[in-house]
mmCIF file of C-alpha atoms and ligand atoms in Angstrom:
data_model
loop_
_atom_site.group_PDB
_atom_site.id
_atom_site.type_symbol
_atom_site.label_atom_id
_atom_site.label_comp_id
_atom_site.label_asym_id
_atom_site.label_seq_id
_atom_site.Cartn_x
_atom_site.Cartn_y
_atom_site.Cartn_z
ATOM 1 C CA MET A 1 0.000 0.000 0.000
ATOM 2 C CA LYS A 2 1.358 3.415 -0.981
ATOM 3 C CA HIS A 3 -0.808 5.338 1.487
ATOM 4 C CA GLU A 4 -2.113 4.749 5.001
ATOM 5 C CA ARG A 5 -5.599 5.569 3.854
ATOM 6 C CA ARG A 6 -7.460 3.113 1.708
ATOM 7 C CA VAL A 7 -10.701 4.350 0.240
ATOM 8 C CA LEU A 8 -13.513 2.311 -1.239
ATOM 9 C CA SER A 9 -16.760 3.682 -2.566
ATOM 10 C CA GLY A 10 -19.448 2.559 -4.984
ATOM 11 C CA ILE A 11 -22.133 3.882 -7.274
ATOM 12 C CA GLN A 12 -25.022 2.031 -8.895
ATOM 13 C CA PRO A 13 -25.608 2.028 -12.664
ATOM 14 C CA SER A 14 -29.300 2.482 -11.845
ATOM 15 C CA GLY A 15 -29.849 5.565 -13.991
ATOM 16 C CA SER A 16 -27.933 8.603 -15.087
ATOM 17 C CA ALA A 17 -25.679 10.079 -12.363
ATOM 18 C CA THR A 18 -26.987 13.257 -10.732
ATOM 19 C CA LEU A 19 -25.534 16.385 -9.262
ATOM 20 C CA GLY A 20 -26.331 14.776 -5.873
ATOM 21 C CA ASN A 21 -23.971 11.912 -6.674
ATOM 22 C CA TYR A 22 -21.329 14.435 -7.699
ATOM 23 C CA VAL A 23 -21.364 16.765 -4.699
ATOM 24 C CA GLY A 24 -22.150 13.991 -2.191
ATOM 25 C CA ALA A 25 -19.541 11.530 -3.392
ATOM 26 C CA LEU A 26 -17.759 11.766 -6.757
ATOM 27 C CA LYS A 27 -16.085 15.111 -6.061
ATOM 28 C CA PHE A 28 -14.359 13.492 -3.059
ATOM 29 C CA TRP A 29 -13.467 10.370 -5.006
ATOM 30 C CA VAL A 30 -11.376 12.519 -7.323
ATOM 31 C CA ASP A 31 -9.629 14.434 -4.515
ATOM 32 C CA ASP A 32 -8.915 11.300 -2.497
ATOM 33 C CA GLN A 33 -6.684 10.011 -5.278
ATOM 34 C CA ASP A 34 -3.926 12.383 -4.083
ATOM 35 C CA THR A 35 -3.860 11.050 -0.537
ATOM 36 C CA SER A 36 -5.161 7.485 -0.595
ATOM 37 C CA ASP A 37 -5.203 4.093 -2.258
ATOM 38 C CA CYS A 38 -8.558 4.270 -3.986
ATOM 39 C CA LEU A 39 -10.910 1.596 -5.205
ATOM 40 C CA TYR A 40 -14.053 2.709 -6.999
ATOM 41 C CA CYS A 41 -16.694 0.199 -7.816
ATOM 42 C CA ILE A 42 -19.647 0.402 -10.174
ATOM 43 C CA VAL A 43 -22.024 -1.659 -8.083
ATOM 44 C CA ASP A 44 -24.025 -3.337 -10.820
ATOM 45 C CA LEU A 45 -25.188 -6.164 -8.535
ATOM 46 C CA HIS A 46 -26.807 -3.564 -6.277
ATOM 47 C CA ALA A 47 -28.663 -2.153 -9.271
ATOM 48 C CA LEU A 48 -30.397 -5.548 -9.683
ATOM 49 C CA THR A 49 -32.255 -5.055 -6.396
ATOM 50 C CA VAL A 50 -34.923 -3.415 -8.549
ATOM 51 C CA ASP A 51 -36.020 -4.389 -12.060
ATOM 52 C CA GLN A 52 -33.625 -3.203 -14.784
ATOM 53 C CA ASP A 53 -34.072 -3.627 -18.485
ATOM 54 C CA PRO A 54 -30.959 -5.671 -19.493
ATOM 55 C CA ALA A 55 -30.078 -3.496 -22.499
ATOM 56 C CA SER A 56 -30.462 -0.320 -20.415
ATOM 57 C CA LEU A 57 -28.365 -1.739 -17.592
ATOM 58 C CA ARG A 58 -25.549 -2.482 -20.026
ATOM 59 C CA GLU A 59 -25.767 0.998 -21.521
ATOM 60 C CA GLN A 60 -25.985 2.747 -18.130
ATOM 61 C CA THR A 61 -22.966 0.809 -16.886
ATOM 62 C CA LEU A 62 -20.784 1.925 -19.799
ATOM 63 C CA GLN A 63 -22.112 5.453 -19.534
ATOM 64 C CA LEU A 64 -21.293 5.527 -15.810
ATOM 65 C CA ALA A 65 -17.778 4.186 -16.437
ATOM 66 C CA ALA A 66 -17.235 6.990 -18.969
ATOM 67 C CA LEU A 67 -18.666 9.511 -16.508
ATOM 68 C CA LEU A 68 -16.346 8.441 -13.714
ATOM 69 C CA LEU A 69 -13.346 8.838 -16.000
ATOM 70 C CA ALA A 70 -14.723 12.190 -17.184
ATOM 71 C CA VAL A 71 -15.057 13.608 -13.659
ATOM 72 C CA GLY A 72 -11.420 12.714 -13.053
ATOM 73 C CA ILE A 73 -11.061 9.140 -11.800
ATOM 74 C CA ASP A 74 -7.653 8.102 -13.098
ATOM 75 C CA PRO A 75 -7.394 4.347 -13.784
ATOM 76 C CA ASN A 76 -3.623 4.523 -13.412
ATOM 77 C CA ARG A 77 -3.909 5.750 -9.845
ATOM 78 C CA SER A 78 -7.205 4.151 -8.783
ATOM 79 C CA THR A 79 -8.789 0.752 -9.234
ATOM 80 C CA LEU A 80 -11.997 1.302 -11.194
ATOM 81 C CA PHE A 81 -14.052 -1.855 -11.687
ATOM 82 C CA LEU A 82 -17.412 -3.572 -11.997
ATOM 83 C CA GLN A 83 -18.650 -5.350 -8.885
ATOM 84 C CA SER A 84 -20.091 -8.279 -10.892
ATOM 85 C CA GLN A 85 -16.673 -9.009 -12.447
ATOM 86 C CA VAL A 86 -15.159 -9.796 -9.033
ATOM 87 C CA PRO A 87 -17.030 -12.828 -7.634
ATOM 88 C CA HIS A 88 -15.554 -12.239 -4.175
ATOM 89 C CA HIS A 89 -18.269 -9.626 -3.527
ATOM 90 C CA ALA A 90 -21.174 -12.053 -3.890
ATOM 91 C CA GLU A 91 -19.306 -14.646 -1.857
ATOM 92 C CA LEU A 92 -18.471 -12.435 1.115
ATOM 93 C CA SER A 93 -21.986 -11.014 0.925
ATOM 94 C CA TRP A 94 -23.379 -14.428 1.865
ATOM 95 C CA ILE A 95 -21.041 -14.539 4.829
ATOM 96 C CA MET A 96 -22.206 -11.071 5.886
ATOM 97 C CA GLU A 97 -25.814 -12.244 5.665
ATOM 98 C CA CYS A 98 -24.798 -14.958 8.097
ATOM 99 C CA VAL A 99 -23.500 -12.291 10.488
ATOM 100 C CA ALA A 100 -26.336 -9.754 10.124
ATOM 101 C CA THR A 101 -29.689 -10.285 11.801
ATOM 102 C CA TYR A 102 -33.165 -9.992 10.334
ATOM 103 C CA GLY A 103 -33.933 -7.312 12.942
ATOM 104 C CA GLU A 104 -31.090 -5.017 12.000
ATOM 105 C CA LEU A 105 -31.734 -5.317 8.263
ATOM 106 C CA SER A 106 -35.406 -4.529 8.940
ATOM 107 C CA ARG A 107 -34.407 -1.229 10.522
ATOM 108 C CA MET A 108 -32.681 0.108 7.400
ATOM 109 C CA THR A 109 -34.623 3.195 6.364
ATOM 110 C CA GLN A 110 -33.598 2.899 2.721
ATOM 111 C CA PHE A 111 -35.308 -0.507 2.516
ATOM 112 C CA LYS A 112 -38.422 1.003 4.016
ATOM 113 C CA ASP A 113 -38.293 3.971 1.605
ATOM 114 C CA LYS A 114 -37.591 2.008 -1.562
ATOM 115 C CA GLY A 115 -39.572 -1.109 -0.619
ATOM 116 C CA LYS A 116 -42.613 0.832 0.627
ATOM 117 C CA GLY A 117 -43.765 -2.202 2.581
ATOM 118 C CA SER A 118 -44.589 -4.227 -0.532
ATOM 119 C CA SER A 119 -44.170 -8.020 -0.286
ATOM 120 C CA THR A 120 -43.252 -8.194 -3.977
ATOM 121 C CA VAL A 121 -40.016 -6.200 -3.607
ATOM 122 C CA ARG A 122 -36.968 -8.286 -4.335
ATOM 123 C CA ALA A 123 -35.387 -10.120 -1.400
ATOM 124 C CA SER A 124 -32.071 -8.597 -2.471
ATOM 125 C CA LEU A 125 -33.351 -5.102 -1.643
ATOM 126 C CA PHE A 126 -33.623 -6.321 1.935
ATOM 127 C CA THR A 127 -30.170 -7.961 2.037
ATOM 128 C CA TYR A 128 -28.453 -5.179 0.031
ATOM 129 C CA PRO A 129 -26.640 -3.726 3.086
ATOM 130 C CA ALA A 130 -24.875 -7.088 3.608
ATOM 131 C CA LEU A 131 -23.496 -6.883 0.068
ATOM 132 C CA MET A 132 -22.464 -3.296 0.694
ATOM 133 C CA ALA A 133 -20.627 -4.376 3.844
ATOM 134 C CA ALA A 134 -18.846 -7.051 1.798
ATOM 135 C CA ASP A 135 -17.852 -4.494 -0.861
ATOM 136 C CA ILE A 136 -16.107 -2.391 1.764
ATOM 137 C CA LEU A 137 -14.645 -5.066 4.045
ATOM 138 C CA LEU A 138 -13.107 -7.101 1.204
ATOM 139 C CA TYR A 139 -10.588 -4.347 0.525
ATOM 140 C CA ARG A 140 -9.779 -3.470 4.131
ATOM 141 C CA ALA A 141 -10.931 0.074 3.376
ATOM 142 C CA THR A 142 -10.110 2.566 6.115
ATOM 143 C CA HIS A 143 -12.366 5.328 4.759
ATOM 144 C CA VAL A 144 -15.614 5.361 2.813
ATOM 145 C CA PRO A 145 -16.696 8.661 1.221
ATOM 146 C CA VAL A 146 -20.500 8.596 0.880
ATOM 147 C CA GLY A 147 -23.499 10.909 0.930
ATOM 148 C CA ASP A 148 -25.519 11.235 4.091
ATOM 149 C CA ASP A 149 -28.143 8.740 2.791
ATOM 150 C CA GLN A 150 -25.608 5.926 3.247
ATOM 151 C CA LYS A 151 -24.728 6.735 6.866
ATOM 152 C CA GLN A 152 -26.949 4.009 8.312
ATOM 153 C CA HIS A 153 -25.541 1.338 5.967
ATOM 154 C CA LEU A 154 -22.018 2.355 6.925
ATOM 155 C CA GLU A 155 -22.881 2.050 10.612
ATOM 156 C CA LEU A 156 -24.210 -1.453 9.914
ATOM 157 C CA THR A 157 -20.989 -2.357 8.087
ATOM 158 C CA ARG A 158 -19.002 -1.288 11.134
ATOM 159 C CA ASN A 159 -21.240 -3.332 13.434
ATOM 160 C CA LEU A 160 -20.986 -6.454 11.272
ATOM 161 C CA ALA A 161 -17.201 -6.192 11.022
ATOM 162 C CA THR A 162 -16.873 -5.726 14.772
ATOM 163 C CA ARG A 163 -19.216 -8.646 15.491
ATOM 164 C CA PHE A 164 -17.317 -10.887 13.073
ATOM 165 C CA ASN A 165 -13.949 -9.932 14.584
ATOM 166 C CA ASN A 166 -15.224 -10.590 18.123
ATOM 167 C CA ARG A 167 -16.729 -13.954 17.233
ATOM 168 C CA TYR A 168 -14.122 -15.345 14.789
ATOM 169 C CA GLY A 169 -10.936 -13.365 15.439
ATOM 170 C CA GLU A 170 -9.462 -10.151 13.973
ATOM 171 C CA THR A 171 -10.198 -10.300 10.252
ATOM 172 C CA PHE A 172 -11.721 -7.044 9.046
ATOM 173 C CA VAL A 173 -10.653 -3.409 9.234
ATOM 174 C CA ILE A 174 -13.384 -1.192 10.722
ATOM 175 C CA PRO A 175 -13.996 1.573 8.157
ATOM 176 C CA GLU A 176 -14.665 5.257 8.897
ATOM 177 C CA PRO A 177 -17.479 6.989 7.027
ATOM 178 C CA GLU A 178 -16.618 10.331 5.412
ATOM 179 C CA ILE A 179 -19.718 12.425 4.905
ATOM 180 C CA PRO A 180 -19.303 15.921 3.452
ATOM 181 C CA LYS A 181 -20.396 18.931 5.535
ATOM 182 C CA VAL A 182 -22.246 20.623 2.681
ATOM 183 C CA GLY A 183 -23.976 18.859 -0.188
ATOM 184 C CA ALA A 184 -24.253 15.584 1.708
ATOM 185 C CA ARG A 185 -27.920 15.404 0.784
ATOM 186 C CA VAL A 186 -28.867 17.243 -2.373
ATOM 187 C CA MET A 187 -32.632 17.423 -2.589
ATOM 188 C CA ASP A 188 -34.987 17.014 -5.540
ATOM 189 C CA LEU A 189 -35.573 20.419 -7.178
ATOM 190 C CA GLN A 190 -39.310 19.809 -7.465
ATOM 191 C CA ASP A 191 -39.792 18.190 -4.069
ATOM 192 C CA PRO A 192 -37.113 19.411 -1.648
ATOM 193 C CA THR A 193 -38.300 17.000 1.060
ATOM 194 C CA ARG A 194 -36.907 14.091 -1.031
ATOM 195 C CA LYS A 195 -33.291 13.461 -1.942
ATOM 196 C CA MET A 196 -32.235 13.708 -5.571
ATOM 197 C CA SER A 197 -31.921 10.086 -6.811
ATOM 198 C CA LYS A 198 -30.796 8.865 -10.182
ATOM 199 C CA SER A 199 -33.346 6.039 -10.137
ATOM 200 C CA SER A 200 -36.296 8.299 -9.348
ATOM 201 C CA LYS A 201 -38.422 9.236 -12.326
ATOM 202 C CA SER A 202 -38.244 12.903 -11.382
ATOM 203 C CA ASP A 203 -36.809 14.353 -14.575
ATOM 204 C CA ALA A 204 -37.482 17.970 -13.609
ATOM 205 C CA GLY A 205 -36.249 17.426 -10.044
ATOM 206 C CA ASN A 206 -32.941 15.767 -10.950
ATOM 207 C CA ILE A 207 -29.986 17.508 -12.542
ATOM 208 C CA TYR A 208 -28.082 14.873 -14.474
ATOM 209 C CA LEU A 209 -24.372 15.349 -15.047
ATOM 210 C CA THR A 210 -25.076 14.871 -18.757
ATOM 211 C CA ASP A 211 -27.826 17.507 -18.926
ATOM 212 C CA THR A 212 -27.385 20.194 -21.605
ATOM 213 C CA LYS A 213 -26.840 23.829 -20.606
ATOM 214 C CA ASP A 214 -30.423 24.618 -21.521
ATOM 215 C CA ALA A 215 -31.815 21.729 -19.522
ATOM 216 C CA VAL A 216 -29.858 22.878 -16.458
ATOM 217 C CA ALA A 217 -31.143 26.443 -16.909
ATOM 218 C CA LYS A 218 -34.758 25.274 -17.196
ATOM 219 C CA LYS A 219 -34.576 22.969 -14.197
ATOM 220 C CA VAL A 220 -32.942 25.560 -11.948
ATOM 221 C CA GLN A 221 -35.386 28.295 -13.054
ATOM 222 C CA ARG A 222 -38.319 26.014 -12.246
ATOM 223 C CA ALA A 223 -36.906 24.764 -8.948
ATOM 224 C CA VAL A 224 -39.413 25.038 -6.115
ATOM 225 C CA THR A 225 -38.711 27.871 -3.641
ATOM 226 C CA ASP A 226 -41.231 29.791 -1.511
ATOM 227 C CA THR A 227 -43.187 33.016 -1.757
ATOM 228 C CA GLU A 228 -41.019 35.037 0.651
ATOM 229 C CA ASN A 229 -38.448 35.972 -2.050
ATOM 230 C CA LYS A 230 -35.752 36.524 0.608
ATOM 231 C CA VAL A 231 -32.447 34.724 0.198
ATOM 232 C CA TYR A 232 -31.074 33.331 3.445
ATOM 233 C CA PHE A 233 -29.868 29.945 4.619
ATOM 234 C CA ASP A 234 -31.825 28.281 7.409
ATOM 235 C CA PRO A 235 -31.411 24.503 7.345
ATOM 236 C CA ASN A 236 -33.804 24.118 10.296
ATOM 237 C CA ASN A 237 -36.685 25.801 8.558
ATOM 238 C CA PRO A 238 -38.691 23.361 6.381
ATOM 239 C CA GLY A 239 -40.386 26.326 4.693
ATOM 240 C CA LYS A 240 -36.990 27.289 3.201
ATOM 241 C CA ALA A 241 -36.120 23.765 1.996
ATOM 242 C CA GLY A 242 -36.023 24.744 -1.686
ATOM 243 C CA VAL A 243 -33.771 27.786 -1.202
ATOM 244 C CA ASN A 244 -31.587 25.928 1.302
ATOM 245 C CA ASN A 245 -31.053 23.261 -1.336
ATOM 246 C CA LEU A 246 -30.047 25.777 -4.027
ATOM 247 C CA LEU A 247 -27.622 27.453 -1.609
ATOM 248 C CA SER A 248 -26.147 24.100 -0.550
ATOM 249 C CA ILE A 249 -25.490 23.105 -4.156
ATOM 250 C CA PHE A 250 -23.909 26.510 -4.831
ATOM 251 C CA SER A 251 -21.812 26.178 -1.688
ATOM 252 C CA ALA A 252 -20.605 22.657 -2.497
ATOM 253 C CA LEU A 253 -19.559 23.624 -6.025
ATOM 254 C CA LYS A 254 -17.872 26.890 -5.043
ATOM 255 C CA ASP A 255 -16.403 25.951 -1.651
ATOM 256 C CA GLU A 256 -18.011 28.986 -0.079
ATOM 257 C CA GLU A 257 -20.312 29.172 2.962
ATOM 258 C CA PRO A 258 -24.062 29.181 2.136
ATOM 259 C CA ASN A 259 -24.584 32.286 4.316
ATOM 260 C CA GLU A 260 -21.934 34.237 2.433
ATOM 261 C CA ILE A 261 -23.500 33.313 -0.886
ATOM 262 C CA ALA A 262 -26.989 34.215 0.351
ATOM 263 C CA ALA A 263 -25.795 37.675 1.454
ATOM 264 C CA ARG A 264 -25.082 38.630 -2.182
ATOM 265 C CA TYR A 265 -28.651 38.119 -3.413
ATOM 266 C CA SER A 266 -31.817 40.062 -2.837
ATOM 267 C CA GLY A 267 -34.155 37.781 -4.824
ATOM 268 C CA TYR A 268 -34.452 34.260 -6.219
ATOM 269 C CA GLY A 269 -34.090 35.256 -9.887
ATOM 270 C CA HIS A 270 -30.426 36.271 -9.689
ATOM 271 C CA LEU A 271 -29.541 33.435 -7.370
ATOM 272 C CA LYS A 272 -30.987 30.981 -9.873
ATOM 273 C CA SER A 273 -29.248 32.458 -12.909
ATOM 274 C CA ASP A 274 -25.852 32.522 -11.150
ATOM 275 C CA LEU A 275 -26.350 28.989 -9.864
ATOM 276 C CA THR A 276 -27.125 27.861 -13.416
ATOM 277 C CA GLU A 277 -23.767 29.240 -14.519
ATOM 278 C CA VAL A 278 -21.914 27.614 -11.649
ATOM 279 C CA ILE A 279 -23.474 24.220 -12.418
ATOM 280 C CA ASN A 280 -22.751 24.521 -16.134
ATOM 281 C CA GLU A 281 -19.110 25.429 -15.457
ATOM 282 C CA THR A 282 -18.802 22.056 -13.733
ATOM 283 C CA LEU A 283 -20.873 20.028 -16.178
ATOM 284 C CA THR A 284 -19.728 21.255 -19.588
ATOM 285 C CA PRO A 285 -16.235 19.675 -19.547
ATOM 286 C CA ILE A 286 -17.659 16.452 -18.087
ATOM 287 C CA ARG A 287 -20.245 16.178 -20.853
ATOM 288 C CA THR A 288 -17.676 16.752 -23.584
ATOM 289 C CA MET A 289 -15.322 14.160 -22.154
ATOM 290 C CA ILE A 290 -18.069 11.524 -21.847
ATOM 291 C CA GLU A 291 -18.922 11.972 -25.518
ATOM 292 C CA GLU A 292 -15.279 11.420 -26.449
ATOM 293 C CA LEU A 293 -14.915 8.327 -24.295
ATOM 294 C CA ARG A 294 -18.090 6.766 -25.632
ATOM 295 C CA ASN A 295 -16.575 6.742 -29.129
ATOM 296 C CA ASP A 296 -14.539 3.726 -28.056
ATOM 297 C CA ASP A 297 -16.513 1.332 -25.848
ATOM 298 C CA ARG A 298 -13.994 -1.465 -26.431
ATOM 299 C CA HIS A 299 -11.363 0.598 -24.732
ATOM 300 C CA LEU A 300 -13.719 1.283 -21.813
ATOM 301 C CA ILE A 301 -14.500 -2.418 -21.404
ATOM 302 C CA GLU A 302 -10.812 -3.321 -21.473
ATOM 303 C CA LEU A 303 -10.070 -0.735 -18.852
ATOM 304 C CA LEU A 304 -12.798 -2.203 -16.612
ATOM 305 C CA HIS A 305 -11.361 -5.709 -17.086
ATOM 306 C CA ASN A 306 -7.964 -4.469 -15.940
ATOM 307 C CA GLY A 307 -9.592 -2.869 -12.910
ATOM 308 C CA ALA A 308 -11.428 -6.095 -12.027
ATOM 309 C CA GLU A 309 -8.185 -8.067 -12.209
ATOM 310 C CA LYS A 310 -6.510 -5.673 -9.777
ATOM 311 C CA ALA A 311 -9.557 -5.723 -7.476
ATOM 312 C CA ALA A 312 -9.666 -9.540 -7.451
ATOM 313 C CA VAL A 313 -6.036 -9.667 -6.340
ATOM 314 C CA ALA A 314 -6.623 -6.996 -3.681
ATOM 315 C CA SER A 315 -9.629 -8.822 -2.152
ATOM 316 C CA ARG A 316 -8.571 -12.474 -2.381
ATOM 317 C CA ASP A 317 -6.716 -12.686 0.883
ATOM 318 C CA THR A 318 -9.389 -11.113 3.086
ATOM 319 C CA LEU A 319 -12.067 -13.428 1.701
ATOM 320 C CA ARG A 320 -9.840 -16.445 2.286
ATOM 321 C CA ARG A 321 -9.161 -15.345 5.855
ATOM 322 C CA ALA A 322 -12.846 -14.731 6.604
ATOM 323 C CA LYS A 323 -13.899 -18.147 5.286
ATOM 324 C CA SER A 324 -11.186 -19.966 7.095
ATOM 325 C CA ALA A 325 -11.891 -18.096 10.377
ATOM 326 C CA MET A 326 -15.492 -19.362 10.239
ATOM 327 C CA GLY A 327 -14.376 -22.977 9.795
ATOM 328 C CA LEU A 328 -14.790 -23.392 6.041
ATOM 329 C CA ILE A 329 -12.095 -25.628 4.563
ATOM 330 C CA PRO A 330 -9.905 -23.884 1.956
ATOM 331 C CA TRP A 331 -8.912 -25.231 -1.474
ATOM 332 C CA SER A 332 -5.415 -26.621 -1.709
ATOM 333 C CA ASP A 333 -4.280 -23.364 -3.366
ATOM 334 C CA GLY A 334 -5.416 -21.525 -0.225
ATOM 335 C CA SER A 335 -8.505 -19.842 -1.717
HETATM 336 P P1 ATP B 401 -30.438 5.121 -6.535
HETATM 337 O O1 ATP B 401 -31.634 6.017 -6.705
HETATM 338 O O2 ATP B 401 -30.383 4.026 -7.548
HETATM 339 O O3 ATP B 401 -30.255 4.617 -5.130
HETATM 340 P P2 ATP B 401 -28.577 7.247 -6.009
HETATM 341 O O4 ATP B 401 -28.707 8.517 -6.756
HETATM 342 O O5 ATP B 401 -29.065 7.193 -4.607
HETATM 343 O O6 ATP B 401 -29.190 6.087 -6.882
HETATM 344 P P3 ATP B 401 -26.275 5.612 -5.409
HETATM 345 O O7 ATP B 401 -25.614 4.876 -6.526
HETATM 346 O O8 ATP B 401 -27.210 4.865 -4.513
HETATM 347 O O9 ATP B 401 -27.036 6.881 -6.047
HETATM 348 O O10 ATP B 401 -25.166 6.319 -4.505
HETATM 349 C C1 ATP B 401 -23.906 6.764 -5.024
HETATM 350 C C2 ATP B 401 -23.327 7.786 -4.078
HETATM 351 O O11 ATP B 401 -24.016 9.025 -4.214
HETATM 352 C C3 ATP B 401 -23.434 7.411 -2.602
HETATM 353 O O12 ATP B 401 -22.250 7.780 -1.959
HETATM 354 C C4 ATP B 401 -24.586 8.231 -2.105
HETATM 355 O O13 ATP B 401 -24.470 8.528 -0.720
HETATM 356 C C5 ATP B 401 -24.419 9.495 -2.932
HETATM 357 N N1 ATP B 401 -25.696 10.186 -3.113
HETATM 358 C C6 ATP B 401 -26.815 9.677 -3.691
HETATM 359 N N2 ATP B 401 -27.781 10.594 -3.723
HETATM 360 C C7 ATP B 401 -27.285 11.709 -3.131
HETATM 361 C C8 ATP B 401 -27.831 13.011 -2.857
HETATM 362 N N3 ATP B 401 -29.068 13.329 -3.199
HETATM 363 N N4 ATP B 401 -27.037 13.918 -2.239
HETATM 364 C C9 ATP B 401 -25.748 13.601 -1.901
HETATM 365 N N5 ATP B 401 -25.189 12.392 -2.120
HETATM 366 C C10 ATP B 401 -25.944 11.455 -2.740
HETATM 367 MG MG1 MG B 402 -29.024 5.296 -3.552
#
C-alpha cells in the first residue's frame, strides 16, 4: 500500500448520475486520489435489487464508467471496476448475511423507503446492506466517502465487522465513514423534502451530469422555492427547503459558505441564474469528455477488465481469511 488511507466507494448504474452523486460523493473520489489508495466500484449487482431492463443496464454501466473517467477518476492511480466481475463480492456477501440479523436489516430506512412495505419487492433489496458491507470489508478500506443517505448502511458495516472480529478473530478493518459537511444530501428540485436520486423518475427534479446547458437552466429556473423571495440559509426551517437546497449546491460547487453566498442576493431570480452558470461550469467539460470516451466502448471495457483483475487480487486474501476463520475448509491453493 502506498498510502495509510485506503478508500472504497461505490455507485449504482441504476440511472444517469446526478448532481447529488457528484457533490455527495464523486467530487471526493477525485480528490482522495492524491492522498489514498482508492478503489471505486460500479455496483451493478446492487442495481439488480430493482427491475432493470438488461439493455439499459448495459448501456448505463458503460455510460457511468465513462462519466467516472470524465469527472477525473484516473485508472492509473485508482482501481476502477465492476462489482459483478469480481465474484468475491457475492461470496463475502453471503457470509455477511450470516453475520447480520433480520432485525437489523429490517431497521434500514432505505429498505423502508424504496420497498414501501410491498411483499413483492426483491429479497435482495432487503439484504443489500450485507453486500455493501462485503464491498467495503473485502478491501480493508479505512475510509468510505458517501453521501448522508448511506450513513446508516455504513454504521451497519461497522457493526458487522466488529461482530465478526469478536466472534471469529481479527479479520476485518473497521472503516470510517466520510460524509461531506455541505452537499451531503442534495434534494430534488421539485420536491425538496426528497433526496435527488438517479433512479427516481423525477426528470425535472434531478440535474443529471449529462444535462445540456439549456436543460440545467430550465430545471434551476423552475426549482421550487417559496413566496417570501428573501435569500437566506436556514437549514432548520422546512419552509426554506427549496432555497436551502439551491444554496447548498452553490456552496458545495464553489467551496463557499451558504450564508456568504446568500448575502449577495436580494431575490431568487439572480440566485438561480448565477447557480445555473456555476453548475454549467462544472458540467460542460464532463459532458464533452463523456462523448469522447463513448466513441470507443472497447477501450472502456478493457479498462474495466484491468480494474477487475486488480480488485480480485486486492480482495482475495481477506475473503480467504474470513472463510477460514469461520471454519470453512480452503482449497489446496489456499482460496
Ligand atoms: P439510486 O436512486 O439508484 O439509489 P442514487 O442517486 O441514490 O441512486 P447511489 O448509486 O445509490 O445513487 O449512490 C452513489 C453515491 O451518491 C453514494 O455515496 C450516495 O451517498 C451518494 N448520493 C446519492 N444521492 C445523493 C444526494 N441526493 N445527495 C448527496 N449524495 C448522494
Ligand atoms: Mg441510492
